[in-house]
Coordinates of C-alpha atoms in Angstrom, one line a residue:
G141 CA -18.1 -14.6 -19.6
R142 CA -15.9 -16.5 -22.2
D143 CA -18.2 -19.3 -22.5
E144 CA -21.5 -18.6 -24.0
Q145 CA -23.1 -21.7 -23.4
E146 CA -22.4 -21.4 -19.8
G147 CA -23.5 -17.7 -19.6
L148 CA -26.9 -18.4 -21.2
A149 CA -27.7 -21.2 -19.1
A150 CA -26.9 -19.1 -16.1
I151 CA -29.2 -16.3 -17.5
K152 CA -31.9 -19.0 -18.0
R153 CA -31.5 -20.1 -14.3
I154 CA -31.8 -16.6 -12.9
C155 CA -34.8 -15.8 -15.0
E156 CA -36.8 -18.8 -13.8
E157 CA -36.0 -17.7 -10.4
Y158 CA -36.5 -14.1 -10.5
K159 CA -39.3 -13.5 -13.3
E160 CA -38.5 -9.8 -13.6
A161 CA -34.9 -10.1 -13.8
K162 CA -33.1 -8.3 -16.7
V163 CA -30.0 -10.1 -17.5
E164 CA -27.8 -10.1 -20.6
F165 CA -24.8 -12.1 -21.5
E166 CA -21.8 -10.6 -23.3
K167 CA -18.7 -12.6 -24.4
L168 CA -15.6 -11.4 -22.7
D169 CA -12.1 -13.5 -22.6
L170 CA -10.1 -11.8 -19.9
A171 CA -7.1 -14.0 -21.5
S172 CA -7.3 -11.8 -24.7
L173 CA -6.7 -8.0 -24.8
Q174 CA -8.5 -7.7 -27.9
S175 CA -11.5 -9.4 -26.4
I176 CA -11.4 -7.0 -23.6
Q177 CA -11.2 -4.0 -25.9
Q178 CA -14.1 -5.4 -28.1
F179 CA -16.2 -5.9 -25.0
A180 CA -15.3 -2.3 -23.6
E181 CA -16.1 -0.9 -27.0
S182 CA -19.4 -2.6 -27.4
F183 CA -20.6 -1.7 -23.9
K184 CA -19.8 1.9 -24.1
K185 CA -21.6 2.2 -27.5
R186 CA -24.7 1.3 -25.7
N187 CA -24.6 4.5 -23.5
L188 CA -25.6 2.5 -20.3
P189 CA -24.5 3.7 -16.9
L190 CA -22.0 1.4 -15.0
N191 CA -22.3 1.5 -11.2
I192 CA -20.7 -1.6 -10.0
L193 CA -17.8 -3.5 -12.0
V194 CA -16.8 -6.8 -10.1
N195 CA -13.7 -8.0 -11.5
N196 CA -14.0 -11.9 -10.8
A197 CA -12.2 -13.8 -13.5
G198 CA -9.7 -16.1 -12.2
V199 CA -7.4 -19.0 -12.8
M200 CA -5.4 -20.8 -10.2
L201 CA -2.4 -23.1 -10.3
V202 CA -2.5 -23.6 -13.7
P203 CA 0.6 -25.3 -15.5
E204 CA 2.9 -22.9 -17.1
G205 CA 1.6 -21.2 -20.2
R206 CA 0.8 -17.9 -21.8
T207 CA -2.3 -16.0 -22.7
K208 CA -3.1 -14.9 -26.4
D209 CA -0.9 -11.9 -25.9
R210 CA 2.0 -13.9 -24.3
F211 CA 1.4 -12.8 -20.8
E212 CA 1.9 -15.7 -17.9
Q213 CA -1.5 -16.9 -17.4
H214 CA -2.2 -15.9 -13.9
F215 CA -0.5 -12.4 -14.5
G216 CA -2.5 -12.0 -17.6
V217 CA -6.1 -13.2 -16.6
N218 CA -6.2 -12.4 -12.8
Y219 CA -4.4 -9.0 -12.6
L220 CA -3.5 -7.5 -16.3
G221 CA -6.9 -8.5 -17.9
H222 CA -8.9 -6.8 -15.0
F223 CA -6.3 -3.6 -15.0
L224 CA -7.2 -3.0 -18.6
L225 CA -11.0 -3.7 -18.4
T226 CA -11.1 -1.2 -15.4
W227 CA -9.1 1.3 -17.1
L228 CA -11.2 1.2 -20.3
L229 CA -14.4 1.5 -18.5
L230 CA -13.1 4.1 -15.9
D231 CA -14.6 7.1 -17.9
T232 CA -18.1 5.4 -17.5
L233 CA -17.7 4.7 -14.0
K234 CA -16.8 8.3 -13.2
D235 CA -19.7 9.5 -15.2
S236 CA -22.1 7.0 -13.5
G237 CA -20.9 7.9 -10.0
K238 CA -22.8 10.7 -7.5
P239 CA -21.3 12.1 -4.6
D240 CA -24.2 10.4 -2.6
H241 CA -24.1 7.2 -4.6
V242 CA -20.7 6.6 -5.9
S243 CA -19.7 4.0 -8.4
C244 CA -17.9 1.0 -7.1
V245 CA -14.8 -1.4 -8.6
V246 CA -14.5 -4.9 -6.7
N247 CA -11.5 -6.9 -7.4
V248 CA -12.0 -10.4 -6.2
S249 CA -8.7 -11.4 -4.6
S250 CA -7.6 -14.0 -2.1
S251 CA -5.9 -14.3 1.3
A252 CA -3.1 -15.7 -0.8
H253 CA -2.2 -12.2 -1.5
S254 CA -0.6 -12.1 1.8
I255 CA 2.2 -14.3 0.9
G256 CA 2.6 -12.9 -2.7
T257 CA 5.6 -11.3 -3.8
I258 CA 5.8 -8.7 -6.8
R259 CA 8.7 -9.3 -9.1
L260 CA 8.7 -6.2 -10.9
N261 CA 11.7 -7.4 -13.1
D262 CA 9.9 -10.6 -13.9
L263 CA 6.1 -10.1 -13.8
N264 CA 5.6 -13.0 -16.3
S265 CA 7.7 -15.7 -14.4
C266 CA 10.2 -16.1 -17.2
Q267 CA 13.3 -16.7 -14.9
H268 CA 11.5 -19.4 -12.7
Y269 CA 7.9 -20.6 -12.8
S270 CA 5.8 -21.7 -9.7
A271 CA 2.1 -21.9 -10.2
H272 CA 1.7 -21.3 -6.6
A273 CA 4.0 -18.1 -6.7
A274 CA 2.5 -17.0 -9.9
Y275 CA -1.2 -17.1 -8.4
C276 CA -0.1 -15.3 -5.2
Q277 CA 1.6 -12.8 -7.2
S278 CA -1.5 -12.1 -9.4
K279 CA -3.7 -11.8 -6.2
L280 CA -1.3 -9.2 -4.4
G281 CA -1.2 -7.3 -7.6
Q282 CA -5.0 -7.1 -7.7
V283 CA -4.8 -5.8 -4.0
L284 CA -2.2 -3.1 -4.8
F285 CA -4.2 -2.2 -8.0
S286 CA -7.3 -1.7 -6.2
S287 CA -5.8 0.5 -3.4
H288 CA -3.7 2.7 -5.9
L289 CA -7.0 3.1 -7.9
H290 CA -9.0 4.0 -4.9
Q291 CA -6.3 6.5 -3.7
Q292 CA -6.2 8.0 -7.2
M293 CA -10.0 8.5 -7.5
Q294 CA -10.1 10.2 -4.0
R295 CA -7.3 12.4 -4.7
E296 CA -9.0 13.6 -8.2
G297 CA -12.4 13.8 -6.7
F298 CA -14.1 11.4 -8.8
P299 CA -17.2 9.5 -7.5
V300 CA -15.7 6.1 -7.6
V301 CA -14.3 3.9 -4.9
S302 CA -12.3 0.6 -5.3
C303 CA -11.7 -2.2 -3.0
A304 CA -10.4 -5.8 -2.9
V305 CA -12.5 -8.6 -1.4
D306 CA -11.3 -12.2 -0.2
P307 CA -14.4 -14.6 -0.9
G308 CA -12.7 -17.3 1.2
M309 CA -12.4 -20.7 0.2
V310 CA -15.2 -21.5 -2.0
D311 CA -16.2 -24.8 -3.6
T312 CA -15.9 -24.2 -7.3
A313 CA -13.7 -25.5 -10.3
L314 CA -10.9 -23.2 -9.4
Y315 CA -9.0 -26.3 -7.7
Q316 CA -9.3 -28.3 -10.9
H317 CA -5.4 -28.1 -11.5
L318 CA -4.5 -29.6 -8.1
C319 CA -2.6 -32.8 -8.3
A320 CA -4.9 -36.0 -8.3
P321 CA -4.2 -36.7 -4.4
L322 CA -4.7 -33.1 -3.4
R323 CA -7.9 -32.8 -5.6
M324 CA -9.3 -35.9 -4.0
A325 CA -8.7 -34.6 -0.6
Q326 CA -9.9 -31.0 -1.4
S327 CA -13.1 -32.5 -2.8
L328 CA -13.7 -34.2 0.5
I329 CA -12.8 -31.3 2.7
A330 CA -14.6 -28.9 0.8
R331 CA -17.9 -30.5 1.5
L332 CA -17.3 -29.7 5.2
L333 CA -15.3 -26.6 5.4
F334 CA -15.5 -24.7 2.1
R335 CA -18.3 -22.1 1.3
T336 CA -20.8 -22.5 -1.2
P337 CA -20.5 -20.3 -4.5
E338 CA -23.6 -18.7 -3.1
E339 CA -21.9 -17.9 0.4
G340 CA -18.5 -16.9 -1.6
A341 CA -20.6 -14.4 -3.8
A342 CA -22.2 -12.9 -0.7
T343 CA -19.1 -11.6 0.7
V344 CA -18.2 -10.0 -2.6
L345 CA -21.9 -8.6 -2.7
S346 CA -21.5 -7.3 0.8
A347 CA -18.4 -4.9 -0.4
A348 CA -20.1 -4.0 -3.5
L349 CA -23.3 -3.0 -2.2
S350 CA -22.4 -1.8 1.3
P351 CA -23.7 1.9 2.2
A352 CA -20.5 2.1 3.9
L353 CA -18.4 2.4 0.8
D354 CA -20.5 5.6 -0.1
G355 CA -18.3 8.6 0.7
D356 CA -15.8 6.4 2.5
P357 CA -12.1 7.5 1.8
A358 CA -10.8 4.2 3.1
G359 CA -11.9 1.6 0.2
G360 CA -9.7 -1.1 1.6
Y361 CA -9.7 -5.0 1.8
W362 CA -12.8 -7.0 2.7
A363 CA -12.9 -10.5 4.1
N364 CA -15.9 -12.3 5.9
G365 CA -18.3 -9.2 5.1
R366 CA -16.2 -6.4 6.7
R367 CA -13.0 -4.4 6.1
E368 CA -9.9 -6.3 7.4
M369 CA -6.1 -5.2 7.5
T370 CA -4.0 -6.3 4.3
T371 CA -0.4 -7.6 4.1
P372 CA 2.5 -5.1 4.6
P373 CA 3.5 -4.6 1.0
T374 CA 0.2 -2.8 0.3
F375 CA 1.4 0.0 2.5
D376 CA 4.5 0.6 0.5
P377 CA 3.7 3.7 -1.4
Q378 CA 6.0 3.0 -4.2
L379 CA 5.2 -0.4 -5.1
P380 CA 1.6 0.0 -6.2
L381 CA 2.8 3.1 -8.3
S382 CA 5.6 1.0 -9.8
L383 CA 3.4 -2.0 -10.6
W384 CA 0.7 0.7 -12.0
E385 CA 3.2 2.3 -14.4
I386 CA 4.8 -0.8 -15.6
S387 CA 1.0 -2.2 -16.2
L388 CA 0.3 0.7 -18.4
Q389 CA 3.6 0.2 -20.4
L390 CA 2.8 -3.4 -20.9
L391 CA -0.8 -2.5 -22.4
G392 CA 0.5 0.2 -24.5
L393 CA -1.6 2.8 -22.5
Q394 CA 1.3 5.3 -22.0

């Protein structure tokens, strides 16, 4: 995480509840390519296995702004930062997986991906900025990336699966950028209808730990603890490939 104090406080809570837990905090800011690279280098130097990678960082409906590397914030944090992190750790994921116990990449997306549009000629929303459109685009991008990565790993025979997960509407600080009236309404509705953070995490964990993923060529999109259909753009074979190639170019990986 990017906030060390919050990370250490979380570790303290975990260790108080589970006395034998082995948990560590590492600083990682998904809005900074340099931070991502430093984290990946630090992790790989430890020669640890990597069995599960959950790409969970996220911003939603933030005012127009740029990351440290001048990418639009939703695109930079929700999509491109996770793309780079996964790319840099992919060799470790491959080496850690086994045919009977594959490594797993879980991309935390949203049902909002279903109304998202990938604007390949304006991924940074320079021509027109809409916080809602930018968020939906970033979440669709995660689904497309997840699908393409899974297909590539299966095609090349590596013991790695990739899936996207919708945790549902969860009562967290993700909604802090709503306008005041909507934020007030959201706080009231959340108590009745939203999932708790624990319930939202359970959906993510059900995908990450599901034995159904081992050797399953489908990968896919998960919601409510099971695989579901995704939005039609994810079935366009050219769009995920185009987005993948442009992402490599933006990150200087080609």
